[in-house]
CSV table of C-alpha atoms in Angstrom, one decimal:
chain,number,residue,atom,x,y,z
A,1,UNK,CA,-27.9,-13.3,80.9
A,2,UNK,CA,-25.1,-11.0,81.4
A,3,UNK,CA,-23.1,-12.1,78.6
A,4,UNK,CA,-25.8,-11.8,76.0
A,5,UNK,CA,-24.3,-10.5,72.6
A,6,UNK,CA,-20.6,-11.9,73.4
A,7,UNK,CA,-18.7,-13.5,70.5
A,8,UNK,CA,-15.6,-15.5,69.7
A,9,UNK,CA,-14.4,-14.9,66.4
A,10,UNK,CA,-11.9,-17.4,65.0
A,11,UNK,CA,-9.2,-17.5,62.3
A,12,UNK,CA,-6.0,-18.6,61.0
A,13,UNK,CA,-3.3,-17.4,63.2
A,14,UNK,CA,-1.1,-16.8,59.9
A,15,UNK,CA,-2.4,-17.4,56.3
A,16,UNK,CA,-0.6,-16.8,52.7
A,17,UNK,CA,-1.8,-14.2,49.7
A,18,UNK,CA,-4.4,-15.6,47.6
A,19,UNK,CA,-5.2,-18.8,50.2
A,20,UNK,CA,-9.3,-19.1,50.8
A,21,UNK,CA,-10.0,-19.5,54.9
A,22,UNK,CA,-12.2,-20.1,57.3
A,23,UNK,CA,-13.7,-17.6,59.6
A,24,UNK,CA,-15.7,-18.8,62.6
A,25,UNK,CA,-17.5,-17.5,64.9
A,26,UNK,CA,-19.9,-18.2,68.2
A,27,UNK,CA,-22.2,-15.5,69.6
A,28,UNK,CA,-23.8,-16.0,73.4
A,29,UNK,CA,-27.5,-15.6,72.7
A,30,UNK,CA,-30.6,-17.3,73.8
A,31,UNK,CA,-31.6,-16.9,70.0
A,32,UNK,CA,-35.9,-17.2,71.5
A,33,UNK,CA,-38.8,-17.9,68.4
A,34,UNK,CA,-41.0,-16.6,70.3
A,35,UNK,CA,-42.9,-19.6,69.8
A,36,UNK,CA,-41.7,-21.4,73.1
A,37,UNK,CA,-44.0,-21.2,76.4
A,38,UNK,CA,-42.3,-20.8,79.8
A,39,UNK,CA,-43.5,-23.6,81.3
A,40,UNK,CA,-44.1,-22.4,85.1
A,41,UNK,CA,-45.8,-19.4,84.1
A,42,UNK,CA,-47.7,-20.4,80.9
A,43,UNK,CA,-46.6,-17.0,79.4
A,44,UNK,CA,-45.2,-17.1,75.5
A,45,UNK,CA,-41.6,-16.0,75.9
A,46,UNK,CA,-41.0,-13.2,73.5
A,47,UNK,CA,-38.8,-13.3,70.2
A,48,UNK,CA,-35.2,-12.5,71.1
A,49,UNK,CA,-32.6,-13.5,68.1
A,50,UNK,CA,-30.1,-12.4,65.9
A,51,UNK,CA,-30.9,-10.7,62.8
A,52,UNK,CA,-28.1,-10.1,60.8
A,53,UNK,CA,-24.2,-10.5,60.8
A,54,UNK,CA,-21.7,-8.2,59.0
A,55,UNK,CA,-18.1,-9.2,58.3
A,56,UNK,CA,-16.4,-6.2,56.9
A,57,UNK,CA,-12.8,-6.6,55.6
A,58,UNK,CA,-10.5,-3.3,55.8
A,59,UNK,CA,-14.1,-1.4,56.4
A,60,UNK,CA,-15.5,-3.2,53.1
A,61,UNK,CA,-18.5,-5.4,53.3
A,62,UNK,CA,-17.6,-8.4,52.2
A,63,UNK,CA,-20.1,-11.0,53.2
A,64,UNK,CA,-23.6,-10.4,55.1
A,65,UNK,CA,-25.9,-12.9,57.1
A,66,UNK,CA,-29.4,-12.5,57.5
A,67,UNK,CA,-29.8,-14.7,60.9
A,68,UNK,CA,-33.5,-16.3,62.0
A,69,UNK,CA,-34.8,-17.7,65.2
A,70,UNK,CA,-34.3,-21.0,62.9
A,71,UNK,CA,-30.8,-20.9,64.3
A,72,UNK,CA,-29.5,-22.4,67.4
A,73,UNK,CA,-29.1,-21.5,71.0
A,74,UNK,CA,-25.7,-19.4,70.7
A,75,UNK,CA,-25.5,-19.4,67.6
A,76,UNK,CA,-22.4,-20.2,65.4
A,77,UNK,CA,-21.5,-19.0,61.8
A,78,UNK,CA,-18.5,-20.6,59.6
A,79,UNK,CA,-17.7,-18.5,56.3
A,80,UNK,CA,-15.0,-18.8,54.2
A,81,UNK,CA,-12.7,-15.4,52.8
A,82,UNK,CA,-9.8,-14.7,50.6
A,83,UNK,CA,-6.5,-13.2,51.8
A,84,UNK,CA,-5.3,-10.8,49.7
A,85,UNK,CA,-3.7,-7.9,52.1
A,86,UNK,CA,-3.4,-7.9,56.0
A,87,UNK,CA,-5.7,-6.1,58.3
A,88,UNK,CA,-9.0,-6.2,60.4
A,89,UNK,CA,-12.2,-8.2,59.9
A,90,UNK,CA,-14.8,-6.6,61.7
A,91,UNK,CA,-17.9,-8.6,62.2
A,92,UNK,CA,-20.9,-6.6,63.0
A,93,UNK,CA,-24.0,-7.6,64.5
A,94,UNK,CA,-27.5,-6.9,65.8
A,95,UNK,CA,-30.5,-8.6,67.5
A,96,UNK,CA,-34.2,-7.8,67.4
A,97,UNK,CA,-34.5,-6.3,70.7
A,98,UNK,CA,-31.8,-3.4,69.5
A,99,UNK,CA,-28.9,-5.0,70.6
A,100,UNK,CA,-25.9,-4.3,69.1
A,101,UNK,CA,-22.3,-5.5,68.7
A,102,UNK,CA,-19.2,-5.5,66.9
A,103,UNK,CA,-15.9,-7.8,67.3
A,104,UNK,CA,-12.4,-6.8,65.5
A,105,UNK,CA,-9.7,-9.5,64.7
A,106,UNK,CA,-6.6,-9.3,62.6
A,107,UNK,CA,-5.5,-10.8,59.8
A,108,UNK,CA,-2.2,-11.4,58.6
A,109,UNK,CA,-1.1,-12.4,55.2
A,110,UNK,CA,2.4,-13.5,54.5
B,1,UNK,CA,-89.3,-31.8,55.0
B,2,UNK,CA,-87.3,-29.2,56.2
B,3,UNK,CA,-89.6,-27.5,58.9
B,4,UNK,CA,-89.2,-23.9,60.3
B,5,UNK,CA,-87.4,-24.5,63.1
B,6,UNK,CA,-84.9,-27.0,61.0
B,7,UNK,CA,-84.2,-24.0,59.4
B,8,UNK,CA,-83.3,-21.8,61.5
B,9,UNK,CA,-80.6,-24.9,63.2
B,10,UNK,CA,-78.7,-25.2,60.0
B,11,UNK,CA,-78.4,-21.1,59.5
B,12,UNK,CA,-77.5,-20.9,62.9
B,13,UNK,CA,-74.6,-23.3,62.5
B,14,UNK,CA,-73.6,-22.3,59.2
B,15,UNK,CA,-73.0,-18.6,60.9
B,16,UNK,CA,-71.1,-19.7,63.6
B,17,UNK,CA,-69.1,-21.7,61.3
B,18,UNK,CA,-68.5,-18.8,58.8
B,19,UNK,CA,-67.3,-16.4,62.4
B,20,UNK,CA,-65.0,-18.9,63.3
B,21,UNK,CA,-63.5,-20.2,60.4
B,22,UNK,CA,-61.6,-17.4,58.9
B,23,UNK,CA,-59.9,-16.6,62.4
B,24,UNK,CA,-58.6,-20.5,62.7
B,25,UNK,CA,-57.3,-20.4,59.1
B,26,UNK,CA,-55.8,-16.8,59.8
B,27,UNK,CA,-54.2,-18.2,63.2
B,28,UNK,CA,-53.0,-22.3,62.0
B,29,UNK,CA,-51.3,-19.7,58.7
B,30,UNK,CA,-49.6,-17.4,60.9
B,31,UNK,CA,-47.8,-20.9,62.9
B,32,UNK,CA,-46.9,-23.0,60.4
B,33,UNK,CA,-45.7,-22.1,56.5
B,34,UNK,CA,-44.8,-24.6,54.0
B,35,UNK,CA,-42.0,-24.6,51.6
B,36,UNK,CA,-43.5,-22.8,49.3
B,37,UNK,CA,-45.3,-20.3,51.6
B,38,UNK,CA,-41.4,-19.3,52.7
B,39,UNK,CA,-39.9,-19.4,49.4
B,40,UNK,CA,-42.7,-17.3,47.9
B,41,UNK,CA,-42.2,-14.9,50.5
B,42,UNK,CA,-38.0,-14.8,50.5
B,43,UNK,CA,-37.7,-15.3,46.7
B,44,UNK,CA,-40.8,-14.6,44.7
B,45,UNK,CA,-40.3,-18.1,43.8
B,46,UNK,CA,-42.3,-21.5,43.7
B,47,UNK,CA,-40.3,-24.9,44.5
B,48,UNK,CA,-40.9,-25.6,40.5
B,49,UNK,CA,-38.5,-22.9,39.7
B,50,UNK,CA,-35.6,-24.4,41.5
B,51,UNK,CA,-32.9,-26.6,40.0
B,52,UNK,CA,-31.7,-29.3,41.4
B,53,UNK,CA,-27.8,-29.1,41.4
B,54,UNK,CA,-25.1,-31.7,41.7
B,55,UNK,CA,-22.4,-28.7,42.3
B,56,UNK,CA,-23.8,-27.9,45.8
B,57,UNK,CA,-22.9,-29.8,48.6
B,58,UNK,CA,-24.9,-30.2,52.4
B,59,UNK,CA,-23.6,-31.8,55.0
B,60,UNK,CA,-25.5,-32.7,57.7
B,61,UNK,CA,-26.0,-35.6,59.7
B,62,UNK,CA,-28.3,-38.5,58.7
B,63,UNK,CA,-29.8,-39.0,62.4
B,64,UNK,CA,-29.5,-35.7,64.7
B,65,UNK,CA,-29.1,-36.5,68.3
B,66,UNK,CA,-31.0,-33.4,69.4
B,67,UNK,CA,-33.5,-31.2,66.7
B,68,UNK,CA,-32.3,-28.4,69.0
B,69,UNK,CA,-28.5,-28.5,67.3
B,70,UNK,CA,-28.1,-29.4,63.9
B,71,UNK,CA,-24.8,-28.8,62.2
B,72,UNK,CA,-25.2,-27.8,58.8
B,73,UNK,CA,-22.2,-27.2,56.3
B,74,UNK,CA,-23.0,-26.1,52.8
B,75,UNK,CA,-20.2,-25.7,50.2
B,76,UNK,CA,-20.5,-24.8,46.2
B,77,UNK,CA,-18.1,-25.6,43.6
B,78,UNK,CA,-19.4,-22.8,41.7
B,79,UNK,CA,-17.1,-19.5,41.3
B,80,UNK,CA,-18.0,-16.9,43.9
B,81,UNK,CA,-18.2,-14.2,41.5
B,82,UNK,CA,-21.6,-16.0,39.7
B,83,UNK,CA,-23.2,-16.3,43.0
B,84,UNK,CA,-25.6,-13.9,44.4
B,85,UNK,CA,-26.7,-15.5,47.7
B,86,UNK,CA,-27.3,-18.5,49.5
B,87,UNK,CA,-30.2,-19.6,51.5
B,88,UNK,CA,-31.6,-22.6,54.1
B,89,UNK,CA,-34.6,-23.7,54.4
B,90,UNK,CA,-36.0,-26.6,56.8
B,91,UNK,CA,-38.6,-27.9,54.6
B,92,UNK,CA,-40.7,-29.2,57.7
B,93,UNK,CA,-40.0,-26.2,60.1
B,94,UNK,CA,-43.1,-23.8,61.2
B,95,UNK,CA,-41.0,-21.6,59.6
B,96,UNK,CA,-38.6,-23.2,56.9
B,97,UNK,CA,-36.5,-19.9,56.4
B,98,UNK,CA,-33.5,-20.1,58.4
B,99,UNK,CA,-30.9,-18.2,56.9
B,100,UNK,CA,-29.7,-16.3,53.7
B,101,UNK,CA,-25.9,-15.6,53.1
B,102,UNK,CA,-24.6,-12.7,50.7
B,103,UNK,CA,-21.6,-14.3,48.6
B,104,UNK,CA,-19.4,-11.3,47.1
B,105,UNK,CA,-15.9,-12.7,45.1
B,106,UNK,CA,-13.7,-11.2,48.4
B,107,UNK,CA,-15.3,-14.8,50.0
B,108,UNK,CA,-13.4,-16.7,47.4
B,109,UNK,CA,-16.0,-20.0,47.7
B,110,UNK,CA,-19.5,-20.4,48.4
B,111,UNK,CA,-19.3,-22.0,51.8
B,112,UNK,CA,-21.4,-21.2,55.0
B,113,UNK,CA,-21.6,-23.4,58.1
B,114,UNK,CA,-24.2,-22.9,61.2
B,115,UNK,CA,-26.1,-25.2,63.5
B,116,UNK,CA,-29.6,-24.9,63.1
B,117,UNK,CA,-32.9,-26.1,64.8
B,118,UNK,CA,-35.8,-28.7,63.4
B,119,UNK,CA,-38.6,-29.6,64.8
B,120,UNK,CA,-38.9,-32.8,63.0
B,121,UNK,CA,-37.3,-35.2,60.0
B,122,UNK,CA,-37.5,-33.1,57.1
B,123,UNK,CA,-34.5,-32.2,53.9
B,124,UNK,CA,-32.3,-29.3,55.0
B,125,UNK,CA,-32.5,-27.7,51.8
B,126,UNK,CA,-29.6,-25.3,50.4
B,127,UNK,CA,-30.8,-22.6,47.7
B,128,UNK,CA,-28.0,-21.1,45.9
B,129,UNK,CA,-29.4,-17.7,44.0
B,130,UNK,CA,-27.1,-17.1,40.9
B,131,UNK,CA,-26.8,-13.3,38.8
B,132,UNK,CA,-28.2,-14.8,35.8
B,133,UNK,CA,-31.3,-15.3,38.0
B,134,UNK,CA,-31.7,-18.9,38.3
B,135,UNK,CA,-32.2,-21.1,42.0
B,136,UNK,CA,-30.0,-23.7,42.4
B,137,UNK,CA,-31.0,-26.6,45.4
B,138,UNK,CA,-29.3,-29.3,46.8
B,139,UNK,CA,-30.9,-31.0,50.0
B,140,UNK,CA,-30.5,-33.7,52.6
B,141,UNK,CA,-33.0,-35.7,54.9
B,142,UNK,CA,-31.9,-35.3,58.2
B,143,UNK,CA,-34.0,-37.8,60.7
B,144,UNK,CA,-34.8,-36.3,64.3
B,145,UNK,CA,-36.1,-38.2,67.1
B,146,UNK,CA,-36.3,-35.1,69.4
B,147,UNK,CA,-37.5,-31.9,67.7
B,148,UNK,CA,-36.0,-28.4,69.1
B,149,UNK,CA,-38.5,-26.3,67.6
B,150,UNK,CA,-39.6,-25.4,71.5
């Protein structure tokens, strides 16, 4: 799959100082255990999932997710934040097989 | 009477048990863990030490359509500041672990949503770990009729 590692990253379009909201995300990935058999072949298909997600606000860690192949087929993530200042949320994130991805969005608080 | 060649039967079985028995436990281990095998593992804790909790809230559906897509929502009304992580676990699951979240007070509530996978009806457990040290767990039973475990 071509689009392997691509991601939506959703938020409020505007929200005010000191308001909690919610960040969601999707991520295209075939998010394998490594326990599933290819059924023409017979072979084990090998591990392929996320491992971790990084949301960093104004380059400061703010929340981290340690992913598993226990998640589902493109995988999505909802977390909630606090608005304090406007700026970027850069979500970071990586998969077993070395891939690795990052997604900027802007914030604005009124 | 146990006669010579009697003897020699029953050692020979008992050898070939003793070859194969360690490498079946070793492989059936490796493919499935239970509860406490994951907990152990991700916590250093047993499923004595957590606390049930009326603060922490899982949503999830009572019957999932497909074990391949299970929406999950977990929420806390417990300050962010006194959390330090939050965890799922598929009780049932070869492997229960499914996710751990890292709560710092810029989050502003303990919340985390995700759609996981279940290979049959088990509690989708939420572990909340606190700074003071203590496990708090809420869970609910989710029934699947078609697991998604592969």
């Amino acid at each position: 799959m071509a689009s392997v590692g691509r991601a939506i990253v959703r938020v409020p379009r505007k929200v005010s100082k000191g308001q909690v909201f919610k960040v969601q995300m999707v991520i295209t990935h075939p998010m394998e255990t490594g326990l599933r058999k290819d059924k023409k072949t017979g072979k084990i298909i090998p591990a392929h999932y996320i491992t971790h997600i990084d949301f960093y606000l104004n380059d400061q860690l703010v929340t981290k997710i340690h992913s598993s192949p226990g998640i589902s087929k493109n995988p999505y993530f909802a977390i909630k934040l606090k608005a304090e200042q406007s700026g970027t949320l850069k979500v970071v994130y990586a998969d077993n097989k070395g891939g690795k991805w990052e997604k900027s969005v802007n914030i604005n608080v009124a | 009477m146990l006669s010579r060649r009697d003897l020699f039967k029953v050692a020979g079985v008992g050898a070939a048990t003793l070859l194969v028995a360690p490498g079946f436990v070793g492989q059936s281990f490796a493919a499935k863990k239970s509860l406490d095998d994951a907990l152990k593992e991700k916590l250093g804790i047993t499923q004595k030490d957590l606390q049930a909790s009326e603060l922490i809230k899982v949503k999830a559906p009572t019957i999932a359509e497909s074990g391949a897509n299970v929406p999950v929502e977990v929420s806390a009304k417990i300050p962010a500041q006194q959390v330090e992580a939050l965890y799922i676990f598929i009780d049932k699951n070869p492997n229960p672990y499914v996710a751990q979240v890292d709560i710092s007070p810029a989050n502003g509530e303990v919340y985390f949503a995700t759609r996981v996978k279940m290979g049959k009806t088990s509690p989708v457990r939420a572990v909340i770990k606190m700074k003071d040290g203590s496990y708090l767990s809420a869970f609910k039973e989710v029934k699947v009729t078609v697991g998604g475990c592969g």
